[in-house]
mmCIF file of C-alpha atoms and ligand atoms in Angstrom:
data_model
loop_
_atom_site.group_PDB
_atom_site.id
_atom_site.type_symbol
_atom_site.label_atom_id
_atom_site.label_comp_id
_atom_site.label_asym_id
_atom_site.label_seq_id
_atom_site.Cartn_x
_atom_site.Cartn_y
_atom_site.Cartn_z
ATOM 1 C CA MET A 758 0.000 0.000 0.000
ATOM 2 C CA ASP A 759 0.955 3.625 -0.293
ATOM 3 C CA GLU A 760 -0.643 6.805 0.966
ATOM 4 C CA ASN A 761 -3.572 6.546 -1.438
ATOM 5 C CA ARG A 762 -4.071 2.888 -2.306
ATOM 6 C CA LEU A 763 -4.308 -0.550 -0.788
ATOM 7 C CA ILE A 764 -3.616 -3.355 -3.264
ATOM 8 C CA GLY A 765 -4.280 -7.048 -2.651
ATOM 9 C CA VAL A 766 -3.456 -9.967 -4.935
ATOM 10 C CA ARG A 767 -4.352 -13.628 -4.597
ATOM 11 C CA ASP A 768 -2.130 -16.064 -6.445
ATOM 12 C CA PRO A 769 -3.617 -17.746 -9.535
ATOM 13 C CA HIS A 770 -3.953 -21.097 -7.724
ATOM 14 C CA GLY A 771 -5.558 -19.504 -4.690
ATOM 15 C CA PHE A 772 -3.578 -21.757 -2.343
ATOM 16 C CA ARG A 773 -4.146 -19.347 0.525
ATOM 17 C CA PRO A 774 -7.327 -17.420 1.292
ATOM 18 C CA LEU A 775 -7.689 -13.660 1.079
ATOM 19 C CA ILE A 776 -10.743 -11.905 2.435
ATOM 20 C CA LEU A 777 -12.147 -8.439 1.776
ATOM 21 C CA GLY A 778 -13.779 -6.737 4.746
ATOM 22 C CA ARG A 779 -15.614 -3.472 5.371
ATOM 23 C CA HIS A 780 -15.164 -1.375 8.491
ATOM 24 C CA PRO A 781 -16.932 1.910 9.249
ATOM 25 C CA HIS A 782 -13.571 3.616 8.744
ATOM 26 C CA GLY A 783 -12.435 1.802 5.606
ATOM 27 C CA TRP A 784 -11.654 -1.435 3.811
ATOM 28 C CA ILE A 785 -9.627 -4.375 5.131
ATOM 29 C CA LEU A 786 -7.786 -7.298 3.541
ATOM 30 C CA ALA A 787 -7.033 -10.305 5.745
ATOM 31 C CA SER A 788 -6.262 -14.003 5.471
ATOM 32 C CA GLU A 789 -9.072 -15.102 7.757
ATOM 33 C CA THR A 790 -12.536 -13.875 8.670
ATOM 34 C CA PRO A 791 -11.809 -13.899 12.451
ATOM 35 C CA ALA A 792 -9.369 -11.032 11.867
ATOM 36 C CA LEU A 793 -12.324 -8.986 10.615
ATOM 37 C CA ASP A 794 -14.596 -10.037 13.481
ATOM 38 C CA THR A 795 -11.942 -8.972 15.975
ATOM 39 C CA VAL A 796 -11.879 -5.368 14.776
ATOM 40 C CA GLY A 797 -15.634 -5.115 14.221
ATOM 41 C CA ALA A 798 -15.521 -5.314 10.415
ATOM 42 C CA ASP A 799 -17.976 -7.172 8.150
ATOM 43 C CA THR A 800 -16.861 -9.805 5.667
ATOM 44 C CA VAL A 801 -17.658 -8.615 2.140
ATOM 45 C CA ARG A 802 -16.314 -11.523 0.053
ATOM 46 C CA GLU A 803 -13.292 -13.662 -0.711
ATOM 47 C CA ILE A 804 -10.837 -12.415 -3.289
ATOM 48 C CA SER A 805 -10.868 -14.958 -6.135
ATOM 49 C CA PRO A 806 -7.784 -16.915 -7.225
ATOM 50 C CA GLY A 807 -5.795 -14.716 -9.596
ATOM 51 C CA GLU A 808 -7.766 -11.579 -8.701
ATOM 52 C CA MET A 809 -6.203 -8.245 -7.786
ATOM 53 C CA VAL A 810 -8.147 -5.568 -5.934
ATOM 54 C CA ILE A 811 -7.144 -1.934 -5.849
ATOM 55 C CA ILE A 812 -8.744 0.045 -3.063
ATOM 56 C CA ASP A 813 -8.713 3.835 -2.987
ATOM 57 C CA LYS A 814 -11.030 6.747 -2.315
ATOM 58 C CA ALA A 815 -13.272 5.634 -5.184
ATOM 59 C CA GLY A 816 -13.829 2.224 -3.608
ATOM 60 C CA VAL A 817 -12.761 -1.282 -4.642
ATOM 61 C CA ARG A 818 -11.738 -2.037 -8.224
ATOM 62 C CA SER A 819 -11.116 -5.626 -9.339
ATOM 63 C CA THR A 820 -8.738 -6.744 -12.095
ATOM 64 C CA GLN A 821 -7.554 -10.131 -13.414
ATOM 65 C CA PRO A 822 -3.815 -9.797 -14.098
ATOM 66 C CA PHE A 823 -3.231 -13.549 -14.504
ATOM 67 C CA SER A 824 -6.210 -14.207 -16.826
ATOM 68 C CA GLY A 825 -5.086 -17.390 -18.653
ATOM 69 C CA ASP A 826 -3.115 -18.882 -15.765
ATOM 70 C CA VAL A 827 -5.873 -19.145 -13.181
ATOM 71 C CA ASN A 828 -6.130 -22.704 -11.896
ATOM 72 C CA PRO A 829 -7.766 -22.895 -8.454
ATOM 73 C CA SER A 830 -6.114 -25.373 -6.070
ATOM 74 C CA PHE A 831 -7.215 -24.219 -2.648
ATOM 75 C CA CYS A 832 -5.218 -25.716 0.238
ATOM 76 C CA SER A 833 -7.351 -28.489 1.711
ATOM 77 C CA PHE A 834 -5.140 -28.383 4.802
ATOM 78 C CA GLU A 835 -6.574 -24.994 5.704
ATOM 79 C CA PHE A 836 -9.726 -26.894 6.663
ATOM 80 C CA VAL A 837 -7.778 -29.600 8.513
ATOM 81 C CA TYR A 838 -5.326 -27.514 10.506
ATOM 82 C CA PHE A 839 -4.276 -23.994 9.444
ATOM 83 C CA ALA A 840 -7.449 -21.968 9.572
ATOM 84 C CA ARG A 841 -8.995 -20.888 12.835
ATOM 85 C CA PRO A 842 -12.075 -22.966 13.615
ATOM 86 C CA ASP A 843 -14.220 -19.849 13.965
ATOM 87 C CA GLY A 844 -13.420 -18.821 10.406
ATOM 88 C CA ARG A 845 -15.264 -19.295 7.128
ATOM 89 C CA LEU A 846 -13.638 -20.353 3.872
ATOM 90 C CA GLY A 847 -15.461 -20.642 0.573
ATOM 91 C CA GLY A 848 -18.717 -20.020 2.395
ATOM 92 C CA GLN A 849 -18.054 -22.959 4.702
ATOM 93 C CA GLY A 850 -17.480 -22.850 8.466
ATOM 94 C CA VAL A 851 -14.146 -24.416 9.422
ATOM 95 C CA HIS A 852 -15.390 -25.767 12.769
ATOM 96 C CA GLY A 853 -18.273 -27.549 11.070
ATOM 97 C CA ALA A 854 -15.943 -29.096 8.483
ATOM 98 C CA ARG A 855 -13.661 -30.503 11.207
ATOM 99 C CA ARG A 856 -16.631 -31.770 13.137
ATOM 100 C CA ARG A 857 -17.896 -33.626 10.061
ATOM 101 C CA MET A 858 -14.401 -35.089 9.556
ATOM 102 C CA GLY A 859 -14.685 -36.530 13.068
ATOM 103 C CA MET A 860 -18.127 -37.955 12.256
ATOM 104 C CA HIS A 861 -16.802 -39.617 9.106
ATOM 105 C CA LEU A 862 -13.883 -40.987 11.109
ATOM 106 C CA ALA A 863 -16.267 -42.571 13.622
ATOM 107 C CA THR A 864 -18.067 -44.304 10.761
ATOM 108 C CA GLN A 865 -14.867 -45.349 9.002
ATOM 109 C CA ALA A 866 -12.876 -46.442 12.061
ATOM 110 C CA PRO A 867 -15.166 -47.285 14.999
ATOM 111 C CA VAL A 868 -13.813 -48.637 18.285
ATOM 112 C CA ASP A 869 -15.142 -49.734 21.683
ATOM 113 C CA ALA A 870 -14.071 -47.065 24.156
ATOM 114 C CA ASP A 871 -15.104 -45.109 27.241
ATOM 115 C CA LEU A 872 -14.259 -41.534 26.251
ATOM 116 C CA VAL A 873 -13.420 -39.475 23.156
ATOM 117 C CA VAL A 874 -10.762 -36.856 23.891
ATOM 118 C CA PRO A 875 -9.120 -34.245 21.663
ATOM 119 C CA VAL A 876 -5.466 -33.346 21.471
ATOM 120 C CA PRO A 877 -5.915 -29.677 22.464
ATOM 121 C CA GLU A 878 -6.815 -27.564 20.736
ATOM 122 C CA SER A 879 -6.631 -28.649 17.129
ATOM 123 C CA GLY A 880 -8.453 -31.940 17.701
ATOM 124 C CA ILE A 881 -11.456 -30.458 19.530
ATOM 125 C CA PRO A 882 -14.062 -30.117 16.740
ATOM 126 C CA GLY A 883 -13.105 -33.513 15.294
ATOM 127 C CA ALA A 884 -13.367 -35.198 18.689
ATOM 128 C CA GLN A 885 -16.807 -33.625 19.171
ATOM 129 C CA GLY A 886 -17.874 -35.034 15.804
ATOM 130 C CA TYR A 887 -16.455 -38.474 16.605
ATOM 131 C CA ALA A 888 -18.287 -38.519 19.940
ATOM 132 C CA GLN A 889 -21.549 -37.366 18.376
ATOM 133 C CA GLN A 890 -21.464 -40.018 15.658
ATOM 134 C CA SER A 891 -20.243 -42.881 17.848
ATOM 135 C CA GLY A 892 -22.329 -42.157 20.937
ATOM 136 C CA ILE A 893 -19.190 -42.386 23.118
ATOM 137 C CA PRO A 894 -19.013 -39.523 25.661
ATOM 138 C CA TYR A 895 -16.731 -36.582 24.946
ATOM 139 C CA GLY A 896 -14.284 -35.374 27.590
ATOM 140 C CA ASP A 897 -10.968 -33.687 28.300
ATOM 141 C CA ALA A 898 -7.790 -35.675 28.847
ATOM 142 C CA PHE A 899 -5.653 -32.551 29.210
ATOM 143 C CA VAL A 900 -5.654 -29.079 30.623
ATOM 144 C CA LYS A 901 -3.752 -26.685 28.420
ATOM 145 C CA ASN A 902 -1.410 -23.973 29.634
ATOM 146 C CA ARG A 903 -2.457 -20.957 27.585
ATOM 147 C CA TYR A 904 0.845 -19.157 27.907
ATOM 148 C CA ILE A 905 3.062 -21.575 25.972
ATOM 149 C CA GLY A 906 3.544 -21.034 22.245
ATOM 150 C CA ARG A 907 3.396 -23.567 19.421
ATOM 151 C CA THR A 908 5.684 -26.481 20.153
ATOM 152 C CA PHE A 909 6.694 -27.325 16.602
ATOM 153 C CA MET A 910 8.435 -23.929 16.500
ATOM 154 C CA ALA A 911 10.945 -25.093 19.136
ATOM 155 C CA PRO A 912 14.312 -25.688 17.428
ATOM 156 C CA THR A 913 15.373 -28.989 19.007
ATOM 157 C CA GLN A 914 13.686 -32.248 19.886
ATOM 158 C CA GLU A 915 14.488 -31.857 23.574
ATOM 159 C CA LEU A 916 13.035 -28.357 23.710
ATOM 160 C CA ARG A 917 9.920 -29.531 21.891
ATOM 161 C CA GLU A 918 9.405 -32.373 24.368
ATOM 162 C CA ASN A 919 9.898 -30.044 27.316
ATOM 163 C CA ALA A 920 7.479 -27.606 25.751
ATOM 164 C CA VAL A 921 4.795 -30.303 25.428
ATOM 165 C CA ARG A 922 5.090 -31.136 29.118
ATOM 166 C CA MET A 923 4.795 -27.469 30.036
ATOM 167 C CA LYS A 924 1.880 -27.002 27.680
ATOM 168 C CA LEU A 925 -0.337 -29.973 28.551
ATOM 169 C CA ASN A 926 -1.144 -31.725 31.805
ATOM 170 C CA PRO A 927 -3.352 -34.854 31.982
ATOM 171 C CA VAL A 928 -6.666 -34.849 33.838
ATOM 172 C CA ALA A 929 -6.024 -38.020 35.872
ATOM 173 C CA GLU A 930 -9.657 -38.858 36.643
ATOM 174 C CA ASN A 931 -10.568 -38.869 32.923
ATOM 175 C CA VAL A 932 -7.544 -40.931 31.902
ATOM 176 C CA ALA A 933 -6.681 -43.591 34.498
ATOM 177 C CA GLY A 934 -8.217 -46.947 33.588
ATOM 178 C CA GLN A 935 -10.080 -45.452 30.606
ATOM 179 C CA ARG A 936 -10.187 -46.703 27.025
ATOM 180 C CA LEU A 937 -9.604 -43.454 25.146
ATOM 181 C CA VAL A 938 -10.237 -42.435 21.541
ATOM 182 C CA VAL A 939 -7.695 -39.662 20.995
ATOM 183 C CA VAL A 940 -8.506 -37.338 18.076
ATOM 184 C CA GLU A 941 -5.904 -35.175 16.337
ATOM 185 C CA ASP A 942 -6.125 -33.269 13.055
ATOM 186 C CA SER A 943 -2.913 -34.546 11.430
ATOM 187 C CA ILE A 944 0.504 -36.075 12.042
ATOM 188 C CA VAL A 945 3.466 -34.317 10.459
ATOM 189 C CA ARG A 946 6.646 -35.254 12.320
ATOM 190 C CA ALA A 947 4.938 -37.027 15.227
ATOM 191 C CA THR A 948 7.464 -35.843 17.814
ATOM 192 C CA THR A 949 5.031 -33.656 19.758
ATOM 193 C CA LEU A 950 2.215 -36.159 19.442
ATOM 194 C CA ARG A 951 4.401 -39.013 20.692
ATOM 195 C CA GLU A 952 5.220 -37.058 23.827
ATOM 196 C CA THR A 953 1.549 -36.152 24.306
ATOM 197 C CA LEU A 954 0.480 -39.803 24.076
ATOM 198 C CA ARG A 955 3.244 -40.841 26.469
ATOM 199 C CA MET A 956 1.721 -38.560 29.080
ATOM 200 C CA LEU A 957 -1.575 -40.446 28.744
ATOM 201 C CA ARG A 958 0.245 -43.778 29.171
ATOM 202 C CA ARG A 959 1.988 -42.456 32.264
ATOM 203 C CA ALA A 960 -1.411 -41.348 33.582
ATOM 204 C CA ASP A 961 -2.515 -45.029 33.306
ATOM 205 C CA ALA A 962 -4.840 -44.907 30.298
ATOM 206 C CA ALA A 963 -6.111 -48.466 29.728
ATOM 207 C CA GLU A 964 -6.160 -48.200 25.909
ATOM 208 C CA LEU A 965 -5.269 -45.490 23.389
ATOM 209 C CA HIS A 966 -6.975 -45.438 19.998
ATOM 210 C CA LEU A 967 -5.625 -42.651 17.852
ATOM 211 C CA ARG A 968 -7.859 -41.182 15.116
ATOM 212 C CA ILE A 969 -6.545 -38.610 12.606
ATOM 213 C CA LEU A 970 -8.796 -36.207 10.669
ATOM 214 C CA SER A 971 -6.740 -36.422 7.465
ATOM 215 C CA PRO A 972 -4.823 -39.028 5.417
ATOM 216 C CA PRO A 973 -1.091 -39.604 6.081
ATOM 217 C CA TYR A 974 0.977 -36.465 5.442
ATOM 218 C CA ARG A 975 3.650 -37.876 3.120
ATOM 219 C CA TRP A 976 4.815 -35.052 0.839
ATOM 220 C CA PRO A 977 6.352 -31.651 1.559
ATOM 221 C CA CYS A 978 4.350 -28.488 0.913
ATOM 222 C CA PHE A 979 5.894 -25.927 -1.430
ATOM 223 C CA PHE A 980 3.028 -23.499 -1.055
ATOM 224 C CA GLY A 981 3.427 -21.876 2.310
ATOM 225 C CA MET A 982 3.337 -24.576 4.994
ATOM 226 C CA ASP A 983 6.566 -25.040 6.910
ATOM 227 C CA THR A 984 6.615 -28.818 7.359
ATOM 228 C CA SER A 985 10.182 -29.908 6.563
ATOM 229 C CA ASP A 986 11.395 -32.191 3.800
ATOM 230 C CA ARG A 987 10.397 -35.822 3.327
ATOM 231 C CA SER A 988 13.077 -37.177 5.628
ATOM 232 C CA LYS A 989 11.257 -35.589 8.578
ATOM 233 C CA LEU A 990 7.699 -36.549 7.631
ATOM 234 C CA ILE A 991 6.937 -39.705 9.551
ATOM 235 C CA ALA A 992 4.370 -41.018 7.062
ATOM 236 C CA ALA A 993 6.854 -40.635 4.196
ATOM 237 C CA ASN A 994 9.178 -43.084 5.889
ATOM 238 C CA ARG A 995 6.973 -45.510 7.844
ATOM 239 C CA THR A 996 3.842 -47.559 7.227
ATOM 240 C CA VAL A 997 0.711 -46.873 9.265
ATOM 241 C CA GLU A 998 1.474 -49.954 11.367
ATOM 242 C CA GLU A 999 5.030 -48.713 11.997
ATOM 243 C CA ILE A 1000 3.653 -45.310 13.028
ATOM 244 C CA ARG A 1001 1.243 -47.052 15.407
ATOM 245 C CA GLN A 1002 4.159 -48.871 17.008
ATOM 246 C CA TYR A 1003 6.282 -45.707 17.157
ATOM 247 C CA LEU A 1004 3.470 -43.838 18.931
ATOM 248 C CA ASP A 1005 2.716 -46.842 21.149
ATOM 249 C CA VAL A 1006 -1.052 -46.781 20.649
ATOM 250 C CA ASP A 1007 -3.456 -49.738 20.532
ATOM 251 C CA SER A 1008 -4.915 -48.703 17.187
ATOM 252 C CA LEU A 1009 -4.397 -45.948 14.630
ATOM 253 C CA ALA A 1010 -6.645 -44.823 11.763
ATOM 254 C CA TYR A 1011 -6.394 -41.924 9.317
ATOM 255 C CA LEU A 1012 -9.458 -40.431 7.620
ATOM 256 C CA GLU A 1013 -9.677 -41.431 3.945
ATOM 257 C CA LEU A 1014 -9.178 -38.616 1.421
ATOM 258 C CA ASP A 1015 -12.656 -38.916 -0.151
ATOM 259 C CA ARG A 1016 -14.281 -38.677 3.248
ATOM 260 C CA MET A 1017 -12.125 -35.708 4.205
ATOM 261 C CA LEU A 1018 -13.128 -33.815 1.051
ATOM 262 C CA THR A 1019 -16.784 -34.765 1.518
ATOM 263 C CA ALA A 1020 -16.614 -33.414 5.070
ATOM 264 C CA ILE A 1021 -15.219 -30.111 3.793
ATOM 265 C CA GLY A 1022 -18.399 -29.842 1.713
ATOM 266 C CA ASN A 1023 -19.222 -27.236 -0.865
ATOM 267 C CA ALA A 1024 -16.253 -24.966 -0.213
ATOM 268 C CA PRO A 1025 -13.901 -24.412 -3.178
ATOM 269 C CA ARG A 1026 -14.351 -27.538 -5.244
ATOM 270 C CA THR A 1027 -10.843 -27.751 -6.608
ATOM 271 C CA PHE A 1028 -8.431 -28.520 -3.807
ATOM 272 C CA CYS A 1029 -4.715 -28.980 -3.467
ATOM 273 C CA THR A 1030 -4.087 -32.281 -1.695
ATOM 274 C CA ALA A 1031 -0.415 -32.599 -2.652
ATOM 275 C CA CYS A 1032 0.953 -33.228 0.850
ATOM 276 C CA LEU A 1033 -1.438 -36.181 1.130
ATOM 277 C CA THR A 1034 -1.267 -37.542 -2.416
ATOM 278 C CA GLY A 1035 1.967 -36.294 -4.022
ATOM 279 C CA ASP A 1036 -0.209 -34.861 -6.814
ATOM 280 C CA TYR A 1037 1.188 -31.306 -7.062
ATOM 281 C CA PRO A 1038 -0.816 -28.679 -8.979
ATOM 282 C CA ILE A 1039 2.484 -27.129 -10.136
ATOM 283 C CA PRO A 1040 5.452 -29.249 -11.242
ATOM 284 C CA VAL A 1041 7.953 -29.336 -8.369
ATOM 285 C CA ASP A 1042 11.185 -31.182 -7.753
ATOM 286 C CA ILE A 1043 10.684 -32.673 -4.317
ATOM 287 C CA ASN A 1044 14.443 -32.922 -3.895
ATOM 288 C CA ASN A 1045 14.634 -29.144 -3.919
ATOM 289 C CA GLY A 1046 14.409 -27.159 -0.716
ATOM 290 C CA LYS A 1047 10.823 -26.333 0.130
ATOM 291 C CA HIS A 1048 11.417 -22.617 -0.302
ATOM 292 C CA VAL A 1049 12.506 -22.993 -3.927
ATOM 293 C CA LEU A 1050 9.310 -21.526 -5.369
ATOM 294 C CA GLU A 1051 9.408 -18.573 -2.999
ATOM 295 C CA GLY A 1052 13.008 -17.950 -4.006
ATOM 296 C CA ARG A 1053 12.068 -17.997 -7.657
HETATM 297 S S1 SF4 B 1202 0.631 -29.255 -0.253
HETATM 298 FE FE1 SF4 B 1202 -0.821 -29.557 1.479
HETATM 299 S S2 SF4 B 1202 -0.410 -27.843 2.890
HETATM 300 FE FE2 SF4 B 1202 0.518 -27.315 0.916
HETATM 301 S S3 SF4 B 1202 -1.037 -26.108 -0.205
HETATM 302 FE FE3 SF4 B 1202 -1.291 -28.257 -0.812
HETATM 303 S S4 SF4 B 1202 -2.827 -29.093 0.603
HETATM 304 FE FE4 SF4 B 1202 -2.048 -27.186 1.498
#
């Protein structure tokens, strides 16, 4: 922006969302609708893939600078993990999508258990959906310390494990002797999750049945998600059974891709699923560093 104009551009694939909002004192561009709610602005619409908006005293003008190259491939992982659950994408509520993923998971991978618990906080809507569909009560296995940041940002394994222990503490009465369905949105490196599950074992959980709201995350993202190269993605290097053993759980199931996309519903119909399928919407050399496209 400069003194007179605010310009916003969404890439021709529309990997990431961009939202136009209206505030009594002006226009706003943001990645998520909760940013608009927070400042008391109304959501006007999403900027389309490949669209540029120029905002000045005359209002909002839309142009299409990429005309022939527009090929929508919206990041399906926004619905699984990135986006705030109180947001809306493509006209669809994110919380509702995650809840439906949990319901599909209960149908696809049922289990006899006493309690459905989320890994806080990302697994909460999915665990609610699993509980609703299965009829198994929903509860909390952890209390979360609100003042600890995201653990996958910690630079070493040891720091990450320490951070998990500082961040989560088991609720003993909900865990000891209980057969738990533990719901999480995804597994990328599995280091944090392994430590989280260990805490439930140490708190004497009788059984742990891990349910994941997305298929195995096997391929690196070149489009804005910082998830390391393939050597660090556990599902790129181990089978589901090997991951189950590594995490020391009694059973493990990932939501099937078709069910995940069905749960997302009528949001943008053309999704990127490359990290789950290896089917990249842009040719990439997966041996390159993940920032290669940004560098270019
Ligand atoms: S590769 Fe995965 S995380 Fe990256 S844009 Fe595609 S769906 Fe999203």
